[in-house]
CSV table of C-alpha atoms and ligand atoms in Angstrom, one decimal:
chain,number,residue,atom,x,y,z
A,1,UNK,CA,24.3,-73.5,33.6
A,2,UNK,CA,21.9,-76.0,32.5
A,3,UNK,CA,18.8,-74.8,31.5
A,4,UNK,CA,15.4,-76.8,30.6
A,5,UNK,CA,12.7,-74.7,29.0
A,6,UNK,CA,9.3,-77.1,29.4
A,7,UNK,CA,6.8,-76.0,26.8
A,8,UNK,CA,9.7,-74.5,24.4
A,9,UNK,CA,7.4,-75.0,21.0
A,10,UNK,CA,4.7,-72.8,22.7
A,11,UNK,CA,4.4,-69.0,22.7
A,12,UNK,CA,5.5,-68.3,26.2
A,13,UNK,CA,8.2,-70.9,25.8
A,14,UNK,CA,9.5,-69.7,22.6
A,15,UNK,CA,9.5,-66.3,24.0
A,16,UNK,CA,11.6,-67.6,27.1
A,17,UNK,CA,14.1,-68.9,24.5
A,18,UNK,CA,14.4,-65.2,23.2
A,19,UNK,CA,14.8,-63.4,26.5
A,20,UNK,CA,17.3,-66.1,27.8
A,21,UNK,CA,19.3,-65.4,24.8
A,22,UNK,CA,18.6,-61.4,24.8
A,23,UNK,CA,19.8,-61.0,28.3
A,24,UNK,CA,22.6,-63.5,28.0
A,25,UNK,CA,21.4,-65.8,31.0
A,26,UNK,CA,24.7,-68.0,31.2
A,27,UNK,CA,23.3,-71.0,29.2
A,28,UNK,CA,26.0,-73.4,28.8
A,29,UNK,CA,23.3,-76.4,27.5
A,30,UNK,CA,19.7,-75.9,27.0
A,31,UNK,CA,17.1,-78.6,27.0
A,32,UNK,CA,14.2,-78.0,25.0
A,33,UNK,CA,11.0,-80.0,26.7
A,34,UNK,CA,7.6,-80.3,24.7
A,35,UNK,CA,5.1,-83.1,24.5
A,36,UNK,CA,5.2,-86.3,22.7
A,37,UNK,CA,4.3,-84.8,19.6
A,38,UNK,CA,7.3,-82.7,19.3
A,39,UNK,CA,10.3,-85.0,20.3
A,40,UNK,CA,12.9,-85.3,18.2
A,41,UNK,CA,12.2,-81.9,16.4
A,42,UNK,CA,15.0,-79.4,16.7
A,43,UNK,CA,15.1,-75.8,18.2
A,44,UNK,CA,17.8,-73.2,17.4
A,45,UNK,CA,19.2,-71.1,20.4
A,46,UNK,CA,22.0,-68.8,19.9
A,47,UNK,CA,23.1,-70.3,16.8
A,48,UNK,CA,23.0,-74.2,18.0
A,49,UNK,CA,20.5,-76.7,17.2
A,50,UNK,CA,19.0,-78.6,20.0
A,51,UNK,CA,16.7,-81.8,20.1
A,52,UNK,CA,13.5,-81.4,21.8
A,53,UNK,CA,13.1,-84.3,24.7
A,54,UNK,CA,10.0,-85.0,26.9
A,55,UNK,CA,9.3,-83.7,30.3
A,56,UNK,CA,10.0,-87.3,31.8
A,57,UNK,CA,13.4,-87.6,29.7
A,58,UNK,CA,14.4,-84.1,30.7
A,59,UNK,CA,14.5,-85.0,34.6
A,60,UNK,CA,17.3,-87.6,33.8
A,61,UNK,CA,19.4,-84.8,32.0
A,62,UNK,CA,19.7,-82.7,35.3
A,63,UNK,CA,19.0,-79.5,34.7
A,64,UNK,CA,20.2,-76.7,37.2
A,65,UNK,CA,17.0,-74.8,36.5
A,66,UNK,CA,13.6,-75.7,34.5
A,67,UNK,CA,11.4,-73.0,33.2
A,68,UNK,CA,8.2,-74.4,32.9
A,69,UNK,CA,5.4,-73.1,30.7
A,70,UNK,CA,3.4,-76.2,29.3
A,71,UNK,CA,0.0,-75.7,31.3
A,72,UNK,CA,-1.2,-76.7,34.8
A,73,UNK,CA,-1.4,-80.4,34.3
A,74,UNK,CA,2.6,-80.9,33.2
A,75,UNK,CA,3.2,-78.6,35.9
A,76,UNK,CA,1.2,-80.7,38.6
A,77,UNK,CA,2.8,-84.0,37.0
A,78,UNK,CA,6.3,-82.9,36.9
A,79,UNK,CA,7.4,-79.9,39.0
A,80,UNK,CA,7.4,-82.3,42.1
A,81,UNK,CA,9.6,-84.8,40.1
A,82,UNK,CA,11.9,-82.2,39.2
A,83,UNK,CA,11.8,-80.9,42.6
A,84,UNK,CA,12.9,-84.1,43.8
A,85,UNK,CA,15.5,-84.6,41.6
A,86,UNK,CA,17.5,-81.5,42.7
A,87,UNK,CA,16.2,-78.9,39.9
A,88,UNK,CA,14.7,-75.3,40.3
A,89,UNK,CA,11.6,-75.0,39.0
A,90,UNK,CA,10.2,-71.6,38.0
A,91,UNK,CA,6.2,-72.3,37.1
A,92,UNK,CA,4.4,-70.1,34.6
A,93,UNK,CA,1.1,-72.3,35.0
A,94,UNK,CA,-1.4,-71.5,38.1
A,95,UNK,CA,-0.7,-75.0,39.5
A,96,UNK,CA,1.3,-73.7,42.7
A,97,UNK,CA,0.7,-70.2,42.8
A,98,UNK,CA,-1.8,-70.2,45.8
A,99,UNK,CA,-0.3,-73.1,47.6
A,100,UNK,CA,1.1,-71.2,51.0
A,101,UNK,CA,4.3,-73.3,50.7
A,102,UNK,CA,4.9,-72.1,47.5
A,103,UNK,CA,6.3,-68.6,46.9
A,104,UNK,CA,5.1,-66.3,44.4
A,105,UNK,CA,7.3,-63.9,42.8
A,106,UNK,CA,7.8,-60.5,40.9
A,107,UNK,CA,11.7,-59.9,41.5
A,108,UNK,CA,11.0,-56.1,41.8
A,109,UNK,CA,8.3,-56.3,43.9
A,110,UNK,CA,8.8,-59.2,46.5
A,111,UNK,CA,12.0,-60.8,45.5
A,112,UNK,CA,13.4,-60.7,49.0
A,113,UNK,CA,11.2,-63.8,49.6
A,114,UNK,CA,13.2,-66.2,48.0
A,115,UNK,CA,15.5,-68.3,49.9
A,116,UNK,CA,17.2,-72.0,49.5
A,117,UNK,CA,14.5,-73.5,50.6
A,118,UNK,CA,12.5,-72.9,47.5
A,119,UNK,CA,12.5,-75.2,44.8
A,120,UNK,CA,9.2,-74.8,43.0
A,121,UNK,CA,8.5,-71.1,42.3
A,122,UNK,CA,5.5,-70.0,40.9
A,123,UNK,CA,5.6,-66.9,38.3
A,124,UNK,CA,2.3,-65.1,38.6
A,125,UNK,CA,-0.7,-64.4,36.3
A,126,UNK,CA,0.3,-62.4,33.7
A,127,UNK,CA,-2.6,-59.5,34.6
A,128,UNK,CA,-1.4,-59.8,38.2
A,129,UNK,CA,2.3,-59.2,37.6
A,130,UNK,CA,1.8,-56.1,35.3
A,131,UNK,CA,-0.4,-54.4,37.8
A,132,UNK,CA,1.6,-55.2,41.1
A,133,UNK,CA,4.6,-53.6,39.8
A,134,UNK,CA,2.6,-50.6,39.5
A,135,UNK,CA,0.8,-50.9,42.8
A,136,UNK,CA,3.8,-51.7,44.9
A,137,UNK,CA,5.4,-48.3,45.0
A,138,UNK,CA,2.1,-46.8,45.7
A,139,UNK,CA,1.2,-49.1,48.6
A,140,UNK,CA,4.4,-48.6,50.3
A,141,UNK,CA,4.0,-44.7,50.2
A,142,UNK,CA,0.2,-44.1,50.0
A,143,UNK,CA,-1.2,-47.4,51.7
A,144,UNK,CA,-3.8,-49.0,49.0
A,145,UNK,CA,-7.5,-50.1,50.6
A,146,UNK,CA,-9.0,-51.0,47.2
A,147,UNK,CA,-8.3,-51.9,43.8
A,148,UNK,CA,-10.9,-52.2,41.1
A,149,UNK,CA,-9.4,-53.3,37.6
A,150,UNK,CA,-10.9,-54.2,34.3
A,151,UNK,CA,-8.5,-55.9,31.6
A,152,UNK,CA,-8.2,-55.5,27.7
A,153,UNK,CA,-6.3,-58.6,27.4
A,154,UNK,CA,-4.3,-60.0,24.2
A,155,UNK,CA,-5.4,-63.4,22.3
A,156,UNK,CA,-1.3,-64.4,22.8
A,157,UNK,CA,-2.4,-65.0,26.6
A,158,UNK,CA,-4.5,-67.8,25.4
A,159,UNK,CA,-1.6,-69.5,23.4
A,160,UNK,CA,-1.1,-70.7,19.8
A,161,UNK,CA,-4.6,-71.8,19.0
A,162,UNK,CA,-6.1,-68.3,19.7
A,163,UNK,CA,-3.9,-66.6,17.7
A,164,UNK,CA,-4.5,-69.1,14.6
A,165,UNK,CA,-8.1,-68.3,15.6
A,166,UNK,CA,-8.0,-64.5,15.0
A,167,UNK,CA,-6.0,-65.0,11.9
A,168,UNK,CA,-8.2,-67.4,10.4
A,169,UNK,CA,-11.2,-65.1,11.5
A,170,UNK,CA,-9.5,-62.0,9.5
A,171,UNK,CA,-8.7,-63.9,6.7
A,172,UNK,CA,-12.7,-64.8,6.9
A,173,UNK,CA,-12.3,-68.6,7.5
A,174,UNK,CA,-13.9,-69.1,11.1
A,175,UNK,CA,-14.9,-72.9,11.1
A,176,UNK,CA,-16.4,-73.0,14.7
A,177,UNK,CA,-14.8,-73.3,18.0
A,178,UNK,CA,-11.3,-73.2,18.6
A,179,UNK,CA,-9.7,-71.4,21.4
A,180,UNK,CA,-12.7,-69.3,22.1
A,181,UNK,CA,-16.5,-70.2,22.6
A,182,UNK,CA,-17.1,-67.2,20.1
A,183,UNK,CA,-15.9,-65.1,17.4
A,184,UNK,CA,-12.7,-62.8,18.9
A,185,UNK,CA,-12.2,-60.8,15.8
A,186,UNK,CA,-14.6,-57.7,15.9
A,187,UNK,CA,-15.7,-58.8,19.0
A,188,UNK,CA,-14.9,-58.5,22.9
A,189,UNK,CA,-15.4,-61.7,25.2
A,190,UNK,CA,-16.1,-60.6,28.9
A,191,UNK,CA,-15.1,-64.5,29.7
A,192,UNK,CA,-11.3,-65.5,31.2
A,193,UNK,CA,-10.7,-68.9,32.1
A,194,UNK,CA,-13.5,-70.7,33.6
A,195,UNK,CA,-16.7,-69.5,35.5
A,196,UNK,CA,-16.6,-69.9,39.2
A,197,UNK,CA,-19.4,-70.5,41.8
A,198,UNK,CA,-19.8,-66.7,42.8
A,199,UNK,CA,-20.1,-65.5,39.0
A,200,UNK,CA,-16.2,-64.3,38.8
A,201,UNK,CA,-13.9,-66.1,36.5
A,202,UNK,CA,-11.1,-68.0,37.5
A,203,UNK,CA,-8.7,-65.2,36.1
A,204,UNK,CA,-10.3,-62.6,37.8
A,205,UNK,CA,-10.1,-64.6,41.3
A,206,UNK,CA,-6.3,-65.2,40.5
A,207,UNK,CA,-5.8,-61.3,40.1
A,208,UNK,CA,-7.4,-60.7,43.4
A,209,UNK,CA,-5.6,-63.7,45.6
A,210,UNK,CA,-2.6,-63.1,43.6
A,211,UNK,CA,-2.3,-59.3,44.3
A,212,UNK,CA,-2.9,-60.0,48.1
A,213,UNK,CA,0.0,-62.7,48.3
A,214,UNK,CA,2.5,-60.8,46.6
A,215,UNK,CA,1.8,-57.5,48.0
A,216,UNK,CA,1.8,-59.6,51.2
A,217,UNK,CA,-1.4,-58.0,52.7
A,218,UNK,CA,-4.8,-59.5,52.9
A,219,UNK,CA,-6.3,-56.3,53.8
A,220,UNK,CA,-6.2,-54.7,50.4
A,221,UNK,CA,-9.6,-55.2,48.8
A,222,UNK,CA,-8.9,-56.2,45.0
A,223,UNK,CA,-12.2,-56.6,42.7
A,224,UNK,CA,-11.4,-57.9,38.6
A,225,UNK,CA,-13.5,-57.7,35.5
A,226,UNK,CA,-11.2,-59.9,33.0
A,227,UNK,CA,-12.1,-59.4,29.1
A,228,UNK,CA,-10.6,-61.0,25.9
A,229,UNK,CA,-10.3,-58.1,23.0
A,230,UNK,CA,-9.0,-59.5,19.3
A,231,UNK,CA,-5.5,-57.5,20.2
A,232,UNK,CA,-1.9,-58.7,19.9
A,233,UNK,CA,1.1,-57.3,21.7
A,234,UNK,CA,-0.4,-56.9,25.1
A,235,UNK,CA,-2.7,-56.6,28.0
A,236,UNK,CA,-3.8,-53.4,28.9
A,237,UNK,CA,-6.1,-52.5,32.3
A,238,UNK,CA,-7.9,-49.8,33.5
A,239,UNK,CA,-7.2,-49.6,37.2
A,240,UNK,CA,-8.9,-47.4,40.0
A,241,UNK,CA,-7.1,-47.2,43.4
A,242,UNK,CA,-8.3,-46.1,46.7
A,243,UNK,CA,-5.6,-45.0,49.0
A,244,UNK,CA,-6.0,-44.9,52.6
A,245,UNK,CA,-3.7,-41.6,52.4
A,246,UNK,CA,-3.9,-38.5,50.2
A,247,UNK,CA,-1.9,-37.7,47.4
A,248,UNK,CA,-0.2,-35.1,45.0
A,249,UNK,CA,0.0,-36.3,41.4
A,250,UNK,CA,3.2,-35.1,40.6
A,251,UNK,CA,4.1,-37.5,43.5
A,252,UNK,CA,2.6,-40.2,42.0
A,253,UNK,CA,4.2,-39.8,38.5
A,254,UNK,CA,7.8,-39.3,40.4
A,255,UNK,CA,6.9,-42.4,42.4
A,256,UNK,CA,6.1,-44.5,39.1
A,257,UNK,CA,9.4,-42.9,37.4
A,258,UNK,CA,11.6,-44.4,40.2
A,259,UNK,CA,10.0,-47.9,40.4
A,260,UNK,CA,12.4,-50.2,38.7
A,261,UNK,CA,10.5,-52.0,35.8
A,262,UNK,CA,8.3,-49.5,35.2
A,263,UNK,CA,7.8,-46.5,32.2
A,264,UNK,CA,5.5,-43.6,32.8
A,265,UNK,CA,3.8,-42.6,29.2
A,266,UNK,CA,1.4,-39.9,30.2
A,267,UNK,CA,1.5,-37.0,28.0
A,268,UNK,CA,-2.0,-36.1,26.8
A,269,UNK,CA,-1.3,-32.9,25.2
A,270,UNK,CA,0.8,-34.8,22.9
A,271,UNK,CA,-1.6,-37.8,22.5
A,272,UNK,CA,1.1,-40.0,24.4
A,273,UNK,CA,-0.6,-42.8,26.7
A,274,UNK,CA,0.4,-46.7,26.6
A,275,UNK,CA,-1.2,-48.9,24.1
A,276,UNK,CA,-0.4,-52.9,23.5
A,277,UNK,CA,1.4,-51.9,19.9
A,278,UNK,CA,3.9,-50.1,21.3
A,279,UNK,CA,4.3,-52.6,24.5
A,280,UNK,CA,5.2,-55.5,22.1
A,281,UNK,CA,8.4,-56.9,22.7
A,282,UNK,CA,9.3,-54.7,25.5
A,283,UNK,CA,10.0,-56.2,29.2
A,284,UNK,CA,9.0,-53.0,30.8
A,285,UNK,CA,5.4,-52.0,32.0
A,286,UNK,CA,3.8,-48.8,30.7
A,287,UNK,CA,1.6,-46.5,32.9
A,288,UNK,CA,-0.4,-43.4,31.8
A,289,UNK,CA,-3.7,-41.8,31.8
A,290,UNK,CA,-2.5,-40.8,35.5
A,291,UNK,CA,-5.7,-38.9,36.9
A,292,UNK,CA,-7.5,-38.3,40.2
A,293,UNK,CA,-10.9,-39.8,40.8
A,294,UNK,CA,-12.9,-36.9,41.1
A,295,UNK,CA,-15.8,-39.2,42.5
A,296,UNK,CA,-14.2,-40.0,45.8
A,297,UNK,CA,-11.1,-39.1,47.9
A,298,UNK,CA,-7.9,-40.4,47.9
A,299,UNK,CA,-8.5,-42.3,44.5
A,300,UNK,CA,-6.6,-42.3,41.6
A,301,UNK,CA,-7.3,-43.8,38.0
A,302,UNK,CA,-4.5,-45.1,35.7
A,303,UNK,CA,-3.9,-47.2,32.6
A,304,UNK,CA,-1.4,-49.8,32.8
A,305,UNK,CA,0.3,-51.9,29.4
A,306,UNK,CA,2.7,-54.6,29.1
A,307,UNK,CA,3.7,-57.2,26.8
A,308,UNK,CA,2.0,-60.5,28.7
A,309,UNK,CA,4.3,-62.7,27.0
A,310,UNK,CA,7.5,-60.7,27.9
A,311,UNK,CA,7.1,-59.4,31.6
A,312,UNK,CA,3.8,-60.9,32.2
A,313,UNK,CA,5.2,-64.8,31.5
A,314,UNK,CA,9.0,-64.9,30.1
A,315,UNK,CA,10.8,-61.8,31.2
A,316,UNK,CA,9.4,-62.5,34.8
A,317,UNK,CA,10.4,-65.9,34.9
A,318,UNK,CA,14.0,-65.1,33.4
A,319,UNK,CA,14.6,-62.1,35.7
A,320,UNK,CA,13.4,-64.8,38.5
A,321,UNK,CA,16.3,-67.3,37.6
A,322,UNK,CA,18.5,-64.3,37.2
A,323,UNK,CA,17.6,-63.4,41.0
A,324,UNK,CA,18.3,-67.0,41.6
A,325,UNK,CA,21.9,-66.5,40.5
A,326,UNK,CA,22.6,-63.7,42.0
A,327,UNK,CA,21.5,-65.1,45.5
A,328,UNK,CA,23.7,-68.0,44.9
A,329,UNK,CA,20.5,-70.1,45.1
A,330,UNK,CA,21.2,-71.9,41.4
B,401,A2P,P1,3.6,-79.3,22.1
B,401,A2P,O1,4.3,-78.1,20.6
B,401,A2P,O2,4.8,-80.6,21.8
B,401,A2P,O3,2.4,-79.5,21.9
B,401,A2P,P2,0.7,-72.8,23.8
B,401,A2P,O4,0.0,-72.5,25.0
B,401,A2P,O5,1.2,-71.7,23.5
B,401,A2P,O6,0.0,-73.5,23.1
B,401,A2P,O7,2.0,-74.0,24.4
B,401,A2P,C1,2.0,-75.2,25.0
B,401,A2P,C2,3.4,-75.7,25.5
B,401,A2P,O8,3.0,-76.9,26.3
B,401,A2P,C3,3.8,-76.5,24.1
B,401,A2P,O9,5.4,-76.0,24.1
B,401,A2P,C4,3.6,-77.6,24.1
B,401,A2P,O10,4.3,-78.7,23.3
B,401,A2P,C5,3.5,-78.1,25.8
B,401,A2P,N1,2.8,-79.1,26.0
B,401,A2P,C6,1.6,-79.4,25.9
B,401,A2P,N2,1.4,-80.7,26.7
B,401,A2P,C7,2.7,-81.0,27.2
B,401,A2P,C8,3.0,-81.9,27.8
B,401,A2P,N3,1.8,-83.0,27.9
B,401,A2P,N4,4.1,-82.3,28.0
B,401,A2P,C9,5.0,-81.6,27.9
B,401,A2P,N5,5.0,-80.4,26.6
B,401,A2P,C10,3.5,-80.2,26.7
């Protein structure tokens, strides 16, 4: 299968190449795509070197599938052109996620929605992906009424420049604005993506709207506060969930243990709980600190951690591609 990776030099693109190789996705020819700046440079994949081409040049090479992670602008411009040329796109940007004609897919949650008609498929926001994998089996069993989430997000979610900013600051070299408007090292910035008129950030609105779309249930009320912290390796989330029906904690644990893609790490007696340092480089979503919210009935508190470049981006995109292959759609 001819596979194009658009944004192949970026943090997510690089991770997509790693995940494609690790999972032995049937790549017969790789087409690495980046901006004009990178054109002609070489990328190594499974011991073979490939030359980087531009998004326009890649269309002519007719890949079967293109995994896009080069920002919203590139996706908005090129995804329709790729689709027109018969290429299936799995898009990591936010450009198409809330388009009612496009599917927003986390395979283990709503993989069944995919059909042959889907040419542009959206990969959800990283914070949303790791949360819905945990919410899905709980919603099926207890029916979720409301979710209150606060995030603690890794700088890798912002891209190469943000990692450089953190590293420069650690080395005592902060020289003004780079990826964030303020110093990120030794700091916490309660601001991810742009502010909206309602006082929320776009990242917060993504978590709200995308959760409803993926779970296919607009009756679930969601509110979010998204925060950037000076961490690499993964995003963490404190999640408070109110259900229609009551639960036993042991059943909640069992339901989560049985959920594909979820690992329960919840042994406080032995100080075991999920942390980004441990989630780094892993494909699973880790959940712990599972406890009853004693201030309100039918309500649960959880702590969810996943590598945002993996399940939050690259792994999910590759899993969507795997599902398309399995269903004979590419
Ligand atoms: P390039 O390295 O040539 O700039 P990150 O979000 O980690 O910074 O990565 C962004 C990715 O998107 C990079 O691979 C970058 O390529 C790519 N990219 C940015 N702008 C464009 C564009 N206009 N066309 C194609 N790729 C782009």
